[in-house]
CSV table of C-alpha atoms and ligand atoms in Angstrom, one decimal:
chain,number,residue,atom,x,y,z
A,1,MET,CA,-34.4,23.4,-49.1
A,2,GLU,CA,-30.7,23.3,-48.6
A,3,ARG,CA,-29.4,24.8,-45.4
A,4,THR,CA,-26.7,27.4,-45.5
A,5,LEU,CA,-23.8,26.6,-43.3
A,6,TYR,CA,-21.5,29.2,-41.8
A,7,THR,CA,-18.0,29.6,-40.3
A,8,LEU,CA,-16.9,32.1,-37.7
A,9,THR,CA,-13.8,34.2,-38.3
A,10,GLN,CA,-13.3,34.6,-34.5
A,11,PRO,CA,-14.8,33.4,-31.2
A,12,VAL,CA,-18.1,35.0,-30.2
A,13,PHE,CA,-18.7,35.5,-26.5
A,14,LEU,CA,-22.2,35.8,-25.2
A,15,ILE,CA,-22.0,37.7,-21.9
A,16,GLY,CA,-24.7,39.1,-19.6
A,17,PHE,CA,-26.5,38.5,-16.3
A,18,MET,CA,-28.0,35.1,-15.3
A,19,GLY,CA,-31.2,34.3,-17.0
A,20,ALA,CA,-30.4,36.4,-20.1
A,21,GLY,CA,-30.7,33.2,-22.3
A,22,LYS,CA,-27.0,32.9,-23.3
A,23,THR,CA,-27.0,29.1,-23.2
A,24,THR,CA,-30.1,28.6,-25.3
A,25,MET,CA,-29.0,31.3,-27.7
A,26,ALA,CA,-25.6,29.7,-28.2
A,27,ARG,CA,-27.2,26.3,-28.9
A,28,ARG,CA,-29.7,27.8,-31.3
A,29,LEU,CA,-27.1,29.7,-33.2
A,30,ALA,CA,-24.8,26.7,-33.4
A,31,ARG,CA,-27.6,24.4,-34.7
A,32,GLU,CA,-29.0,27.0,-37.1
A,33,CYS,CA,-25.6,27.8,-38.6
A,34,GLY,CA,-23.7,24.6,-38.3
A,35,LEU,CA,-21.2,25.9,-35.7
A,36,ILE,CA,-19.6,24.6,-32.6
A,37,CYS,CA,-20.9,26.0,-29.3
A,38,ALA,CA,-19.4,25.9,-25.9
A,39,ASP,CA,-20.6,26.9,-22.4
A,40,THR,CA,-18.3,27.7,-19.6
A,41,ASP,CA,-20.6,26.4,-16.8
A,42,ARG,CA,-21.4,23.2,-18.6
A,43,CYS,CA,-17.8,22.5,-19.4
A,44,MET,CA,-16.7,23.1,-15.7
A,45,GLU,CA,-19.6,21.0,-14.5
A,46,ARG,CA,-18.5,18.1,-16.6
A,47,LYS,CA,-14.9,18.5,-15.6
A,48,TYR,CA,-15.4,18.8,-11.9
A,49,GLY,CA,-18.6,16.7,-11.6
A,50,MET,CA,-20.8,19.2,-9.8
A,51,SER,CA,-23.2,22.0,-10.6
A,52,ALA,CA,-21.9,25.5,-11.3
A,53,LYS,CA,-23.5,26.7,-8.0
A,54,GLU,CA,-21.8,24.0,-6.0
A,55,LEU,CA,-18.5,24.7,-7.7
A,56,TYR,CA,-18.9,28.4,-6.9
A,57,GLU,CA,-19.7,27.6,-3.3
A,58,GLN,CA,-16.7,25.2,-2.9
A,59,ALA,CA,-14.1,27.2,-4.8
A,60,GLY,CA,-15.3,30.7,-3.7
A,61,GLU,CA,-15.5,33.7,-6.0
A,62,GLU,CA,-11.8,33.8,-6.7
A,63,GLY,CA,-11.4,30.1,-7.4
A,64,PHE,CA,-14.5,30.0,-9.6
A,65,ARG,CA,-13.3,33.0,-11.7
A,66,GLN,CA,-9.9,31.3,-12.1
A,67,MET,CA,-11.6,28.1,-13.4
A,68,GLU,CA,-13.7,30.2,-15.8
A,69,ALA,CA,-10.6,31.9,-17.2
A,70,GLU,CA,-8.9,28.5,-17.7
A,71,THR,CA,-12.0,27.3,-19.5
A,72,LEU,CA,-12.1,30.3,-21.7
A,73,GLU,CA,-8.5,29.9,-22.5
A,74,GLU,CA,-9.1,26.4,-23.8
A,75,PHE,CA,-12.1,27.5,-25.8
A,76,VAL,CA,-10.3,30.3,-27.7
A,77,GLN,CA,-7.5,28.0,-28.7
A,78,GLY,CA,-9.5,25.8,-30.9
A,79,GLU,CA,-11.8,26.4,-33.8
A,80,PRO,CA,-13.8,29.6,-33.4
A,81,ARG,CA,-17.0,28.9,-31.6
A,82,ILE,CA,-20.1,30.5,-30.0
A,83,ILE,CA,-19.3,30.7,-26.3
A,84,ALA,CA,-22.0,31.1,-23.7
A,85,CYS,CA,-20.3,32.7,-20.6
A,86,GLY,CA,-21.4,32.4,-17.0
A,87,GLY,CA,-23.0,35.6,-15.8
A,88,GLY,CA,-20.2,36.5,-13.5
A,89,ILE,CA,-17.3,35.9,-15.8
A,90,VAL,CA,-16.7,39.6,-16.2
A,91,MET,CA,-15.6,39.7,-12.6
A,92,GLY,CA,-12.4,37.9,-13.5
A,93,GLU,CA,-9.6,40.1,-14.8
A,94,ARG,CA,-8.1,37.3,-16.9
A,95,SER,CA,-11.4,36.4,-18.5
A,96,ARG,CA,-12.0,40.1,-19.3
A,97,GLU,CA,-8.7,40.3,-21.0
A,98,ILE,CA,-9.5,37.2,-23.1
A,99,ILE,CA,-12.9,38.5,-24.0
A,100,ARG,CA,-11.4,41.9,-24.9
A,101,THR,CA,-8.6,40.6,-27.1
A,102,CYS,CA,-9.6,37.2,-28.5
A,103,GLY,CA,-13.0,37.7,-30.1
A,104,PHE,CA,-16.3,39.5,-30.4
A,105,ALA,CA,-18.5,40.1,-27.4
A,106,VAL,CA,-22.3,40.2,-27.5
A,107,TYR,CA,-23.9,41.6,-24.4
A,108,VAL,CA,-27.3,40.0,-23.9
A,109,HIS,CA,-29.0,42.5,-21.7
A,110,VAL,CA,-31.5,41.5,-19.1
A,111,THR,CA,-32.7,43.4,-16.0
A,112,ALA,CA,-32.3,42.0,-12.5
A,113,ASP,CA,-36.1,41.7,-12.2
A,114,GLU,CA,-36.5,39.9,-15.5
A,115,SER,CA,-33.7,37.6,-14.6
A,116,ALA,CA,-35.5,36.6,-11.4
A,117,GLU,CA,-38.7,36.0,-13.4
A,118,ARG,CA,-36.9,33.8,-16.0
A,119,ILE,CA,-34.9,31.6,-13.6
A,120,SER,CA,-37.4,29.1,-12.4
A,121,ASN,CA,-35.3,27.6,-9.7
A,122,HIS,CA,-33.6,30.3,-7.7
A,123,ASP,CA,-31.7,27.7,-5.6
A,124,SER,CA,-29.7,26.8,-8.7
A,125,ARG,CA,-27.9,30.1,-8.7
A,126,PRO,CA,-25.8,32.1,-6.2
A,127,PHE,CA,-27.1,35.5,-5.0
A,128,PHE,CA,-30.7,34.6,-5.4
A,129,HIS,CA,-31.5,34.5,-1.7
A,130,SER,CA,-33.0,38.0,-2.0
A,131,MET,CA,-34.0,40.4,-4.8
A,132,GLU,CA,-31.9,43.1,-3.1
A,133,SER,CA,-28.7,41.0,-3.6
A,134,VAL,CA,-29.6,40.2,-7.2
A,135,ARG,CA,-30.1,43.8,-8.0
A,136,LEU,CA,-26.8,44.8,-6.3
A,137,VAL,CA,-24.8,42.1,-8.0
A,138,ASN,CA,-26.2,43.1,-11.4
A,139,GLN,CA,-25.5,46.8,-10.7
A,140,VAL,CA,-21.9,46.1,-10.1
A,141,ARG,CA,-21.6,44.0,-13.3
A,142,VAL,CA,-23.4,46.2,-15.8
A,143,PRO,CA,-20.5,48.6,-16.4
A,144,LEU,CA,-18.2,45.6,-17.0
A,145,TYR,CA,-20.6,44.1,-19.5
A,146,GLU,CA,-21.0,47.5,-21.2
A,147,GLU,CA,-17.2,48.0,-21.3
A,148,LEU,CA,-16.6,44.7,-23.0
A,149,ALA,CA,-19.6,44.7,-25.4
A,150,ASP,CA,-18.9,45.0,-29.1
A,151,VAL,CA,-22.6,45.0,-29.5
A,152,THR,CA,-25.6,44.9,-27.0
A,153,VAL,CA,-28.9,43.1,-27.6
A,154,ASP,CA,-31.9,43.5,-25.4
A,155,SER,CA,-33.6,40.3,-24.4
A,156,SER,CA,-36.6,41.9,-22.7
A,157,SER,CA,-39.9,40.3,-24.0
A,158,ARG,CA,-38.0,38.3,-26.6
A,159,THR,CA,-37.5,34.5,-26.8
A,160,SER,CA,-34.0,33.1,-26.9
A,161,GLY,CA,-34.8,31.8,-30.4
A,162,ARG,CA,-35.6,35.2,-31.7
A,163,MET,CA,-32.5,36.6,-30.0
A,164,ALA,CA,-30.4,34.0,-31.8
A,165,TYR,CA,-31.7,35.2,-35.2
A,166,GLU,CA,-31.0,38.8,-34.2
A,167,VAL,CA,-27.4,37.9,-33.2
A,168,LYS,CA,-27.0,35.9,-36.4
A,169,ASP,CA,-27.8,38.9,-38.5
A,170,ILE,CA,-25.5,41.1,-36.5
A,171,LEU,CA,-22.6,38.7,-36.9
A,172,VAL,CA,-23.2,38.4,-40.6
A,173,LYS,CA,-23.2,42.2,-41.0
A,174,GLU,CA,-20.0,42.4,-39.0
A,175,GLY,CA,-18.3,39.9,-41.2
A,176,ILE,CA,-17.8,37.5,-38.3
A,177,LEU,CA,-20.2,34.9,-39.5
A,178,CYS,CA,-19.6,33.9,-43.1
A,179,PRO,CA,-21.6,31.6,-45.3
A,180,VAL,CA,-19.6,28.6,-46.5
A,181,ARG,CA,-19.3,28.3,-50.3
A,182,LYS,CA,-20.1,24.8,-51.6
B,1,S3P,C1,-22.9,33.0,-11.9
B,1,S3P,C2,-23.7,32.7,-13.0
B,1,S3P,C3,-23.9,31.3,-13.4
B,1,S3P,C4,-22.8,30.4,-13.0
B,1,S3P,C5,-22.5,30.5,-11.5
B,1,S3P,C6,-22.2,31.9,-11.1
B,1,S3P,C7,-22.7,34.4,-11.5
B,1,S3P,O1,-24.1,31.3,-14.9
B,1,S3P,O2,-21.6,30.7,-13.7
B,1,S3P,O3,-23.6,30.0,-10.8
B,1,S3P,O4,-21.8,34.7,-10.7
B,1,S3P,O5,-23.5,35.3,-12.0
B,1,S3P,P1,-25.4,31.7,-15.7
B,1,S3P,O6,-25.2,33.1,-16.1
B,1,S3P,O7,-25.3,30.8,-16.9
B,1,S3P,O8,-26.6,31.5,-14.9
């Protein structure tokens, strides 16, 4: 059976807390629809040659948010793509502005407790030294995710693959993801 390919009319940002499944969803959606996907963490890791957590620790919150904003700026300049955003990107004012004005934001909702269950290696992320800190950080960010969200999807008890299909349907209905006529 022939596969339907799609194009995006604007960039799509996947935002949400760590462990929501944004990276996997972006890859699945891209593979399924024949789109380009991008990931702020992976791009920065390649550029600076260290893990996102190491970068965060070295550059500090402000420096890290600035790098994220620069990365997002590059992403929105090219062909529209599915962009998996680092969980804390909403803490950066410049990144918020880009997300608000340059594309469509999908908030992938996950609770702090589910996030902790899903992330197998807590050492790979900042803030995971205690559950109290994870909950607190999430609490601060939820209003920002909500404010930016054009649509919210709930990732509880769902696999990233299933979420990708859900997001695909939403994007088609919104007229953002369009089948390519052959
Ligand atoms: C961070 C989330 C991480 C990564 C960095 C900081 C955060 O991304 O950008 O470690 O501040 O929440 P994921 O959401 O992909 O884990």
